[in-house]
mmCIF file of C-alpha atoms in Angstrom:
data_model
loop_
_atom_site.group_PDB
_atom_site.id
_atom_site.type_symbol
_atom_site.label_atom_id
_atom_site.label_comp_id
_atom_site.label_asym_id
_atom_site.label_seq_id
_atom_site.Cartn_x
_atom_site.Cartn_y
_atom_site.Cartn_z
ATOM 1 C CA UNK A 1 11.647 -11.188 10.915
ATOM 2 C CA UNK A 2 9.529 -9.564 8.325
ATOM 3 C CA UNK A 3 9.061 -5.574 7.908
ATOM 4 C CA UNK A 4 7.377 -3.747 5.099
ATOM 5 C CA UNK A 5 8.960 0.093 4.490
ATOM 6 C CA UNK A 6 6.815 2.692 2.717
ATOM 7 C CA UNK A 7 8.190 5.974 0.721
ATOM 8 C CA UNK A 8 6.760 8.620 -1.063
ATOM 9 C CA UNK A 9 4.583 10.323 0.925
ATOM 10 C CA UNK A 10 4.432 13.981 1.385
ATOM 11 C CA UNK A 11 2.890 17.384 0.533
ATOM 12 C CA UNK A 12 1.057 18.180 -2.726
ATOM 13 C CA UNK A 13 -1.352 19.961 -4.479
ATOM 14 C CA UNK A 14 -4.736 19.380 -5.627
ATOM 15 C CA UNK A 15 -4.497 17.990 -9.027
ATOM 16 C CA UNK A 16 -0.931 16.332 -8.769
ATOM 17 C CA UNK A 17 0.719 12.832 -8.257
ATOM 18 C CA UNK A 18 2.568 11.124 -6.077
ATOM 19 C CA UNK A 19 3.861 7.593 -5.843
ATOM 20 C CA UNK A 20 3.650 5.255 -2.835
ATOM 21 C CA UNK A 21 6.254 2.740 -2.784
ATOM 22 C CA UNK A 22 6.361 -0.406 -0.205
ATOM 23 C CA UNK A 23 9.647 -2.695 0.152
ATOM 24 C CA UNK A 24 9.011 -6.059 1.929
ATOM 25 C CA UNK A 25 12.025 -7.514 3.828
ATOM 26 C CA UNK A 26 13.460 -10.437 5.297
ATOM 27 C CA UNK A 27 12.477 -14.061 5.533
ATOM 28 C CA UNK A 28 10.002 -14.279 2.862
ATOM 29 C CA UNK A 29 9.083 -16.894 1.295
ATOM 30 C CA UNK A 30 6.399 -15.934 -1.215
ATOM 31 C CA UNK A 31 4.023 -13.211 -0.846
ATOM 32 C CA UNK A 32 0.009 -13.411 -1.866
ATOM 33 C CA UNK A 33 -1.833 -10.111 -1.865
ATOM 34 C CA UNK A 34 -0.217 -6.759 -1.485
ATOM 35 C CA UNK A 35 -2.193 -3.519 -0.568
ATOM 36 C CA UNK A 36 -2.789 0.150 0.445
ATOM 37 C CA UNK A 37 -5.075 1.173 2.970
ATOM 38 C CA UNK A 38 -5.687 5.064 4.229
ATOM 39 C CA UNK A 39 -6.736 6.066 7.493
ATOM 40 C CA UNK A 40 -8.152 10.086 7.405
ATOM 41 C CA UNK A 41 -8.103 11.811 10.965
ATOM 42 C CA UNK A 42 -11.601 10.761 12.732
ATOM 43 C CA UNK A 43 -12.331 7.909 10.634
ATOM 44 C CA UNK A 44 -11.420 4.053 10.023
ATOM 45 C CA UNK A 45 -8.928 2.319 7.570
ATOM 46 C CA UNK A 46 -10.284 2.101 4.482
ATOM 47 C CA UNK A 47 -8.903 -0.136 1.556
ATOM 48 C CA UNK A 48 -7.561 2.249 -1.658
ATOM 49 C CA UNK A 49 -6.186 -0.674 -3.930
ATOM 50 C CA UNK A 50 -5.100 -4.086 -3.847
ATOM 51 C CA UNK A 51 -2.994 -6.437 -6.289
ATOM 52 C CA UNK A 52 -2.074 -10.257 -6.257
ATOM 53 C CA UNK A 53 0.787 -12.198 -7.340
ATOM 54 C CA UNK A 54 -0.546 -12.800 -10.305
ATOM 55 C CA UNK A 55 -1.503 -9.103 -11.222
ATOM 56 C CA UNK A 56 -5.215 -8.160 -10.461
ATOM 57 C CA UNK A 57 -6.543 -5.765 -8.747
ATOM 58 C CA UNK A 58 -8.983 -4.347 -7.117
ATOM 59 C CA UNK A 59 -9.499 -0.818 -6.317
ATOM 60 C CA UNK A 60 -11.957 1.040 -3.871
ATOM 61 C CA UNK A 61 -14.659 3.508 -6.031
ATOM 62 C CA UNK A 62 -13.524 6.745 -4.835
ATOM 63 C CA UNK A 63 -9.648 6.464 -6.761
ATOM 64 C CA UNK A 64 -10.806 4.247 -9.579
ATOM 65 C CA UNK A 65 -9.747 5.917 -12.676
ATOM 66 C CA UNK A 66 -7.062 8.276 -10.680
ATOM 67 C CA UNK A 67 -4.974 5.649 -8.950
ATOM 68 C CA UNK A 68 -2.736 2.944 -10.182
ATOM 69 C CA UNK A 69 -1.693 -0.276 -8.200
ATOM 70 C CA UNK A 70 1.461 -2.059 -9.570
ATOM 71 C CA UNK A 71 4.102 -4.617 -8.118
ATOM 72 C CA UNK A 72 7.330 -5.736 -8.728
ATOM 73 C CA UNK A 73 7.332 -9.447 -7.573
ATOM 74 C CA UNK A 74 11.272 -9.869 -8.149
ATOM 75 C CA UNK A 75 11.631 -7.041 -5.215
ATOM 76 C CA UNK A 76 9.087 -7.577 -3.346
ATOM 77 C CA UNK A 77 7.479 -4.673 -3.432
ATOM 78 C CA UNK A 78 4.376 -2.468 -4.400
ATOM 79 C CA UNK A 79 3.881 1.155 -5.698
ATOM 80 C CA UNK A 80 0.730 3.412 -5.566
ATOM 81 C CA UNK A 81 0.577 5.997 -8.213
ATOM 82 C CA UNK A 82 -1.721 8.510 -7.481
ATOM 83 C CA UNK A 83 -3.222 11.229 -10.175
ATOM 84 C CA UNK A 84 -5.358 14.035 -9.947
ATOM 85 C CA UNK A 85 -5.010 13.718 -6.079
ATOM 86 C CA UNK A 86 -8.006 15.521 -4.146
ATOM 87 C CA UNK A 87 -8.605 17.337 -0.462
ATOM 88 C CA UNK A 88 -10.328 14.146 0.450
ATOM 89 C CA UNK A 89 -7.286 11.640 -0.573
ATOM 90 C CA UNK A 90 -5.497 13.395 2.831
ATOM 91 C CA UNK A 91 -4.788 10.417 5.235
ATOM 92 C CA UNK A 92 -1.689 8.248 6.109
ATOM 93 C CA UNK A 93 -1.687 5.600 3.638
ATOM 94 C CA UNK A 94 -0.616 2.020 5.019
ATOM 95 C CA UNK A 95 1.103 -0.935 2.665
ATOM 96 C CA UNK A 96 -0.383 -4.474 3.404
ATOM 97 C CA UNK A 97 1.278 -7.880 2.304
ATOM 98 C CA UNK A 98 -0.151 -11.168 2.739
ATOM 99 C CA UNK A 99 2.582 -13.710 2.860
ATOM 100 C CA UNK A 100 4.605 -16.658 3.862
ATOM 101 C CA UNK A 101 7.248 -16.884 6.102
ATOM 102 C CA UNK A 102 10.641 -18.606 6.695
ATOM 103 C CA UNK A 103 10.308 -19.423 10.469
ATOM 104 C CA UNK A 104 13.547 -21.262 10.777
ATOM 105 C CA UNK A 105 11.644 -24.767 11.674
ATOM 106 C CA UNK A 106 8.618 -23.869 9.999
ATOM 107 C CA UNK A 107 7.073 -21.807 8.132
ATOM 108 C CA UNK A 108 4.505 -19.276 8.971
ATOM 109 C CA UNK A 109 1.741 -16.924 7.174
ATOM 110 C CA UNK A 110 1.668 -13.115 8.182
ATOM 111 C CA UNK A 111 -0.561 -10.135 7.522
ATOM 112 C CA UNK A 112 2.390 -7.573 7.968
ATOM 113 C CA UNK A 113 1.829 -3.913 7.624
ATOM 114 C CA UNK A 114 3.813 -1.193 7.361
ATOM 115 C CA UNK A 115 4.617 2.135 9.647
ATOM 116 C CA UNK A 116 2.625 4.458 7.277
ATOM 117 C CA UNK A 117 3.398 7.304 4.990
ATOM 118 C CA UNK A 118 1.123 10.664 5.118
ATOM 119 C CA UNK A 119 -0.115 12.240 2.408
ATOM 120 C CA UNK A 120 -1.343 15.569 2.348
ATOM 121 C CA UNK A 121 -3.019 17.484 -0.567
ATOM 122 C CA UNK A 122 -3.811 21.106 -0.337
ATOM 123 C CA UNK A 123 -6.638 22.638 -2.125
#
């Protein structure tokens, strides 16, 4: 069994940072893309950022510049850092891996998600 645990959501100012971490557990074998999507009350899930094994990423228009994806392959897990944080970045933020999985007999791919973390920011 597979499970991916955010961290590091909360309440914050405009202007100020957080950081979104994600821990991936269990019977992995390797794991491709990791990501964060947001979902704000009233609208869909949105991608924010996105990184692969091998490092790049890809991040959606309205947090380029303010946002930071990074990963720590050894752990297994990926961190958000988020700058200059606006009204608008209010949602519950969701961590995304793409991976492979020891299945006992076999093995198996997986789009796991995690629980999601909120993230407020007061103007």
């Amino acid at each position: 069994q597979v499970q991916l645990v955010e961290s590091g959501g909360g309440l914050v100012q405009a202007g100020g940072s957080l950081r979104l971490s994600c821990a991936a557990s269990g019977s992995i074998v390797s794991i491709n893309a990791m990501g964060w999507y947001r979902q704000a009350p009233g609208k869909q899930r949105e991608l924010v950022a996105a990184i692969t094994s091998g490092g790049s990423t890809n991040y959606a228009d309205s947090v380029k510049g303010r946002f930071d994806i990074s990963r720590d392959n050894a752990k297994n897990t990926v961190y958000l850092q988020m700058n200059s944080l606006k009204p608008e970045d209010t949602a519950v933020y969701y961590c995304n891996a793409d991976m492979v999985y020891d299945g006992g007999s076999y093995y198996g791919t997986l789009d796991a998600w995690g629980q999601g973390t909120l993230v407020t920011v007061s103007s």
